[in-house]
Tab-separated table of N, CA and C in Angstrom:
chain	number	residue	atom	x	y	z
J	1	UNK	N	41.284	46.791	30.399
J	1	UNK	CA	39.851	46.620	30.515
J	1	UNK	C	39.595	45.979	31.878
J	2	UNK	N	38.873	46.702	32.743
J	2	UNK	CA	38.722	46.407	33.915
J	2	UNK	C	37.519	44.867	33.831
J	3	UNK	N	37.281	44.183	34.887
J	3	UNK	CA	35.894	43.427	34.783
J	3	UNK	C	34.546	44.172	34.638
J	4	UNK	N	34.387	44.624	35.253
J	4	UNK	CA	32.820	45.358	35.086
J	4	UNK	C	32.723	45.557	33.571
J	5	UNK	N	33.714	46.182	32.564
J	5	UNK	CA	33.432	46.476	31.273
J	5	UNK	C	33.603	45.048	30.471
J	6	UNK	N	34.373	43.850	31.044
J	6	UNK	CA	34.521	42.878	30.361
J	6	UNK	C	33.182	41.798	30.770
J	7	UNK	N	32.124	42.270	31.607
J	7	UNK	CA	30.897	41.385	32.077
J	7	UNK	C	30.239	42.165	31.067
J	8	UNK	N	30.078	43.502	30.875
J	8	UNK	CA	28.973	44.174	30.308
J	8	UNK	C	29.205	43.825	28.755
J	9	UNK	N	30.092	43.362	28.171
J	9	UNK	CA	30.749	43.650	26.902
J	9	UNK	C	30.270	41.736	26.223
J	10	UNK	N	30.355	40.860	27.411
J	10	UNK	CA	29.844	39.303	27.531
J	10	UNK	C	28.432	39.400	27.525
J	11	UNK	N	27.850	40.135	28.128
J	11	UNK	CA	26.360	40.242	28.711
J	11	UNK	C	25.564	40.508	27.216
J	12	UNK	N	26.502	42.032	27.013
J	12	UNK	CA	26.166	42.238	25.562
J	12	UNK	C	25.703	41.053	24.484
J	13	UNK	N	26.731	40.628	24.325
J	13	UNK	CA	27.401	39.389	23.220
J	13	UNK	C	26.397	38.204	23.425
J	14	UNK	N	25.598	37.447	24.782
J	14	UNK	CA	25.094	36.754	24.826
J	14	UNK	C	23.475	37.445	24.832
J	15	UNK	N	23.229	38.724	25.129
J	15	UNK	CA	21.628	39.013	24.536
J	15	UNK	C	21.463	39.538	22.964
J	16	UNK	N	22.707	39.761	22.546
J	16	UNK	CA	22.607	40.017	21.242
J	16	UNK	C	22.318	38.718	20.358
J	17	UNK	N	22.897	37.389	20.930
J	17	UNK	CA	23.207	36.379	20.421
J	17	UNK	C	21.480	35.698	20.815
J	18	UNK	N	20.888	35.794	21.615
J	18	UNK	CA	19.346	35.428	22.234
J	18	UNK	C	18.802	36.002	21.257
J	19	UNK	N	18.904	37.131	21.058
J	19	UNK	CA	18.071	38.227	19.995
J	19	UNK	C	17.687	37.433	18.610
J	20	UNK	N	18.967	37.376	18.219
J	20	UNK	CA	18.715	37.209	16.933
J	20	UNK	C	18.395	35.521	16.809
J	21	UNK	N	18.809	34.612	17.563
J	21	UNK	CA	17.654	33.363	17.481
J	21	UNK	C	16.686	33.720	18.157
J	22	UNK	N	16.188	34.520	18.734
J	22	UNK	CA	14.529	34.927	19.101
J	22	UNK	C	13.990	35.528	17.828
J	23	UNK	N	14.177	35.982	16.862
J	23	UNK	CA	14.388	36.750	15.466
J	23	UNK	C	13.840	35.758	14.511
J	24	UNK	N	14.826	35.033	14.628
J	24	UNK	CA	14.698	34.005	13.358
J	24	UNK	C	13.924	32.431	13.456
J	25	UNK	N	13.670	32.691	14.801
J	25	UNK	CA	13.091	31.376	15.375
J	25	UNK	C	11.264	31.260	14.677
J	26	UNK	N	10.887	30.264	14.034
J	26	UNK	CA	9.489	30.694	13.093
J	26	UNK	C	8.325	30.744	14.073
J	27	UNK	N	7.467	31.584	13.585
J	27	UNK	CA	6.658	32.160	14.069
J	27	UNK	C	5.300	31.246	14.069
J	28	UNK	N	3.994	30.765	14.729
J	28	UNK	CA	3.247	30.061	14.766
J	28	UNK	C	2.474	30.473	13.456
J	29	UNK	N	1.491	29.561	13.075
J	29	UNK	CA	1.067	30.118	12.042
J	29	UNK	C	-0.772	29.930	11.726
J	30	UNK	N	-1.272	31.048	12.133
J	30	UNK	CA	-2.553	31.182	12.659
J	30	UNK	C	-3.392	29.858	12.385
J	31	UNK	N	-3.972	29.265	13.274
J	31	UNK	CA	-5.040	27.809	12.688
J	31	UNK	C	-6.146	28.088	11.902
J	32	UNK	N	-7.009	29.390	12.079
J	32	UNK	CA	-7.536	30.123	10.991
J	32	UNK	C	-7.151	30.723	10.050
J	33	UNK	N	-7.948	30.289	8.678
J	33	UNK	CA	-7.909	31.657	7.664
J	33	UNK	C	-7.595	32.628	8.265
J	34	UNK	N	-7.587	33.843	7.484
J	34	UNK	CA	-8.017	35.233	7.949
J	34	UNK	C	-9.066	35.672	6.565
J	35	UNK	N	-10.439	36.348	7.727
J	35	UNK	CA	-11.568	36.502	7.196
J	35	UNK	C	-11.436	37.280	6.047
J	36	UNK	N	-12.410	36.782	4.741
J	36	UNK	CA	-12.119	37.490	3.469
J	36	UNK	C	-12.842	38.902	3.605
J	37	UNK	N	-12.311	39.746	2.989
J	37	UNK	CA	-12.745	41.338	3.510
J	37	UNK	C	-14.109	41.324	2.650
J	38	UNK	N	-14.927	42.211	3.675
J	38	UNK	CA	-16.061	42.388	2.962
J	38	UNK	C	-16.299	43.634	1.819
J	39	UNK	N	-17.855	43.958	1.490
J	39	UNK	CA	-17.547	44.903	0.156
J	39	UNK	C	-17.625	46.294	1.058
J	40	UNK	N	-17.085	47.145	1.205
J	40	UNK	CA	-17.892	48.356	1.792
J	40	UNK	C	-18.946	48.725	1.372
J	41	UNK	N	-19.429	49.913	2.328
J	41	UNK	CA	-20.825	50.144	2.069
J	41	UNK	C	-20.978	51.147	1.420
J	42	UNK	N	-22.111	50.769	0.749
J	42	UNK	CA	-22.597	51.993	-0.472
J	42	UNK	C	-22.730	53.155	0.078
J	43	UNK	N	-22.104	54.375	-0.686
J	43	UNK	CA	-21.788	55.529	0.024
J	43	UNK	C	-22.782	56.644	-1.474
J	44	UNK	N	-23.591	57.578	-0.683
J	44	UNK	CA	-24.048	58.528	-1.586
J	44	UNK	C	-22.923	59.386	-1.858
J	45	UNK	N	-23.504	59.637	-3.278
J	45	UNK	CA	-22.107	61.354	-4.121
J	45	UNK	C	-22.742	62.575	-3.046
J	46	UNK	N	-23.092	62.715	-1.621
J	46	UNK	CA	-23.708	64.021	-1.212
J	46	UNK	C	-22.818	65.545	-1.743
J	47	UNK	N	-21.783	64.789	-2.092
J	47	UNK	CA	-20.747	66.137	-2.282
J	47	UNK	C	-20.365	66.676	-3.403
J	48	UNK	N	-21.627	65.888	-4.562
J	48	UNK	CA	-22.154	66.421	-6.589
J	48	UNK	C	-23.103	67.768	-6.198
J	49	UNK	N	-23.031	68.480	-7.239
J	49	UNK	CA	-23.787	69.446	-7.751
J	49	UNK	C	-24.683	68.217	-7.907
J	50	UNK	N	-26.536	69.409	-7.226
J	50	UNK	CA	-27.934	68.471	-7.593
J	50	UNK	C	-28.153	67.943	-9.200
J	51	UNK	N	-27.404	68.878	-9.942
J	51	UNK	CA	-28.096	68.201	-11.332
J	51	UNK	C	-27.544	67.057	-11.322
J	52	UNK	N	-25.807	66.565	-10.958
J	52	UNK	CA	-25.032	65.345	-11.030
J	52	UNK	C	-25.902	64.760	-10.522
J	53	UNK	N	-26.489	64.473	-8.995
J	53	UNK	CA	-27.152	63.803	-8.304
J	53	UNK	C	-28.639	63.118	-8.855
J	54	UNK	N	-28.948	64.665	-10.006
J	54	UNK	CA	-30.607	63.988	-10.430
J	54	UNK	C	-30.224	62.913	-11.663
J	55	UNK	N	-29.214	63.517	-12.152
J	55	UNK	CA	-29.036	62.501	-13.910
J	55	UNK	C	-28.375	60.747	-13.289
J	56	UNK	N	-27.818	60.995	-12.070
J	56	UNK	CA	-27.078	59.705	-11.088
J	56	UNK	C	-28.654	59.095	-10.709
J	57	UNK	N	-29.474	59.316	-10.726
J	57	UNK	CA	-30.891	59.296	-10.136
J	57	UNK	C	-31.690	58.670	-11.107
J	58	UNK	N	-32.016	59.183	-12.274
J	58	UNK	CA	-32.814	58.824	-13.083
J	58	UNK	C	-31.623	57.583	-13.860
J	59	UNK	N	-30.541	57.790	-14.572
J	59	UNK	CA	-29.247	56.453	-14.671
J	59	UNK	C	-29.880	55.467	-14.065
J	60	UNK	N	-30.034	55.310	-12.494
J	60	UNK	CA	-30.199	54.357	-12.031
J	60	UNK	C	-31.455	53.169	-11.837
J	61	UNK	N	-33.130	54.610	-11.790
J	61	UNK	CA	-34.460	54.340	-11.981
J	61	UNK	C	-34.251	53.683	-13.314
J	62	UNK	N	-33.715	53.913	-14.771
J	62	UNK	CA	-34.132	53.779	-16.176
J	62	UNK	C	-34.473	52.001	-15.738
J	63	UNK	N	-33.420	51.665	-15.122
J	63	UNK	CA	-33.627	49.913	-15.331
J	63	UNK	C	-33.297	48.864	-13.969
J	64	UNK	N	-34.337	49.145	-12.969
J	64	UNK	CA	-33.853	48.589	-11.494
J	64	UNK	C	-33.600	47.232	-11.366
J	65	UNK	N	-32.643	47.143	-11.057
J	65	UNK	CA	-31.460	45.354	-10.544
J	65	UNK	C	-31.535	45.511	-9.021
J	66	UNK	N	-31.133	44.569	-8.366
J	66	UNK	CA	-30.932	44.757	-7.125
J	66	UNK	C	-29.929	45.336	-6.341
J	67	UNK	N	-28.816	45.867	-7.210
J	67	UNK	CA	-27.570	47.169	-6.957
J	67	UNK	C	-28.162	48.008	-6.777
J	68	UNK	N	-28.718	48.508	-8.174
J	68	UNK	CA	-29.658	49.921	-8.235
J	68	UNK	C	-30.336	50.097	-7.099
J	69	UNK	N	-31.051	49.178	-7.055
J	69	UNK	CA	-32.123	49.339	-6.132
J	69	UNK	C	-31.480	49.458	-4.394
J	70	UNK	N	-30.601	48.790	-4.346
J	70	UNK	CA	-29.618	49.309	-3.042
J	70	UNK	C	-29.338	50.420	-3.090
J	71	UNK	N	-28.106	50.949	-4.213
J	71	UNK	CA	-28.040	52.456	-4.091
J	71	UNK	C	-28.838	53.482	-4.226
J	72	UNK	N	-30.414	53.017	-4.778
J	72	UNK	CA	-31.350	54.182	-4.687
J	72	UNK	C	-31.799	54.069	-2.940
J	73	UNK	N	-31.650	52.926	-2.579
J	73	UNK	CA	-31.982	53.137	-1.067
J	73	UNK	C	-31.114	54.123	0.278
J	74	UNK	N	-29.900	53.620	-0.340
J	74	UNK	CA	-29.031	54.580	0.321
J	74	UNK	C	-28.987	55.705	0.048
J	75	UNK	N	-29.487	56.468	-1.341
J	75	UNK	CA	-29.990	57.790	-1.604
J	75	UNK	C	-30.800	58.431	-0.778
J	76	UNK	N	-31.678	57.689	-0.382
J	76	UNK	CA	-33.196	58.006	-0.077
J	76	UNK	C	-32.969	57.757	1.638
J	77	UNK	N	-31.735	57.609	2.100
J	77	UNK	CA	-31.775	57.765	3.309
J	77	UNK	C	-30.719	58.689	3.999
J	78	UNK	N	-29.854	59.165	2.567
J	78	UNK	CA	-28.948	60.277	2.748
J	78	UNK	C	-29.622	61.717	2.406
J	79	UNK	N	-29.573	61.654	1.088
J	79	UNK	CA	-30.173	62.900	0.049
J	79	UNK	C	-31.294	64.026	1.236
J	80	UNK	N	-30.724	64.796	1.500
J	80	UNK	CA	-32.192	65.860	1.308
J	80	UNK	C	-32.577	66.967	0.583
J	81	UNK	N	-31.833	67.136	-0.459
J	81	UNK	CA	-33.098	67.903	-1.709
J	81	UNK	C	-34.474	67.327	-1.993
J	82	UNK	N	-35.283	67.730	-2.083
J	82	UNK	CA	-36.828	67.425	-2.110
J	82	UNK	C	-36.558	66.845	-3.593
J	83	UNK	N	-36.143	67.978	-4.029
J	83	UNK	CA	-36.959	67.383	-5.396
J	83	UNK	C	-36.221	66.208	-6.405
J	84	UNK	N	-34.735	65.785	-5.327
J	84	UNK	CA	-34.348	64.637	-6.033
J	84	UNK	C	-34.702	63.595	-5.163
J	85	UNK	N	-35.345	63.518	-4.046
J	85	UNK	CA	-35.725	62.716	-3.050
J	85	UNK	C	-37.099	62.155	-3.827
J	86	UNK	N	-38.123	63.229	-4.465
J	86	UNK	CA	-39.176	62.962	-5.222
J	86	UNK	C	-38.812	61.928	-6.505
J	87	UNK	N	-37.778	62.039	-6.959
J	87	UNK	CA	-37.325	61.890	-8.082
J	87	UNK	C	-36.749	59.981	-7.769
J	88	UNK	N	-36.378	59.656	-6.271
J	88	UNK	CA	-35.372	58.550	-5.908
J	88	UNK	C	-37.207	58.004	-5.443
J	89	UNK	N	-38.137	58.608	-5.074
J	89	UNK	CA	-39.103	57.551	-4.456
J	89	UNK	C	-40.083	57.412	-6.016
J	90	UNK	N	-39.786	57.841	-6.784
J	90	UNK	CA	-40.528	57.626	-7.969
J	90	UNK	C	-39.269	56.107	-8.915
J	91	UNK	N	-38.495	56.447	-8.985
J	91	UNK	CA	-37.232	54.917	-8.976
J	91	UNK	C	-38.439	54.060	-8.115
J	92	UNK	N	-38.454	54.041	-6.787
J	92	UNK	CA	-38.447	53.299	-6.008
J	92	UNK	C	-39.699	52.122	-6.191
J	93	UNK	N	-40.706	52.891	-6.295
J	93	UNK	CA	-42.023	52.818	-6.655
J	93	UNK	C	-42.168	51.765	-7.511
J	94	UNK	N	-43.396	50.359	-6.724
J	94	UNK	CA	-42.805	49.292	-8.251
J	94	UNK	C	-44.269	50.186	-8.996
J	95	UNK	N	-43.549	49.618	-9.948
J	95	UNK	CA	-44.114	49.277	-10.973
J	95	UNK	C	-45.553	48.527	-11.151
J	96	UNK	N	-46.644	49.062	-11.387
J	96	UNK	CA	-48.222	48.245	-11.845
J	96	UNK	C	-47.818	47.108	-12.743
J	97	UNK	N	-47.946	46.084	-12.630
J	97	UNK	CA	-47.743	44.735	-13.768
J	97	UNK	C	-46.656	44.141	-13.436
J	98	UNK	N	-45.677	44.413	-12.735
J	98	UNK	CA	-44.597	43.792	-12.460
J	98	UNK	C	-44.444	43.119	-11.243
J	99	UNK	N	-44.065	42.091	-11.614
J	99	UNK	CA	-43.790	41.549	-10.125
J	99	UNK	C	-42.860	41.659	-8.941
J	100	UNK	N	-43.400	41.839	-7.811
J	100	UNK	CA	-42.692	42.674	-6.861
J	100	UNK	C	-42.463	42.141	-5.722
């Protein structure tokens, strides 16, 4: 074994040896949390047959919460069939006597 192969063969041996305490050496450990994930966003069914879409429609008008009432909004800014668009602004619509 000439020198040149007995430097390269040392050289080896001491970055292999760096490596692996660079490896195992612990890692900092962020001073922040990490931010809690949020909810995604309400996404319309655009890709139901209209009847799915109208019975998903009226489901939701029968009894408005403030979900409902989100996802009828996001309807009503996706949807363009007329006549379930008619159907999402009649949901929408308060109510005479109720408070709004």
């Amino acid at each position: 074994m000439n020198t040149a192969q007995l430097l390269a063969l040392l050289a080896s041996f001491i970055f292999g040896v760096v490596f692996a305490f660079y490896s195992a050496w612990p890692r900092n450990v962020p001073l922040a949390p990490p931010a809690e994930p949020t909810e995604p966003q309400i996404s319309w069914p655009a890709l139901l047959d209209p009847d799915a879409r109208l019975s998903i429609v009226m489901q939701l008008g029968a009894k408005p919460t403030p979900e409902r009432i989100a996802i009828l909004t996001r309807a009503r800014e996706q949807e363009r069939d007329p006549r379930i668009l008619a159907v999402v602004e009649q949901a929408l619509a308060p109510v005479i006597g109720e408070p709004g």
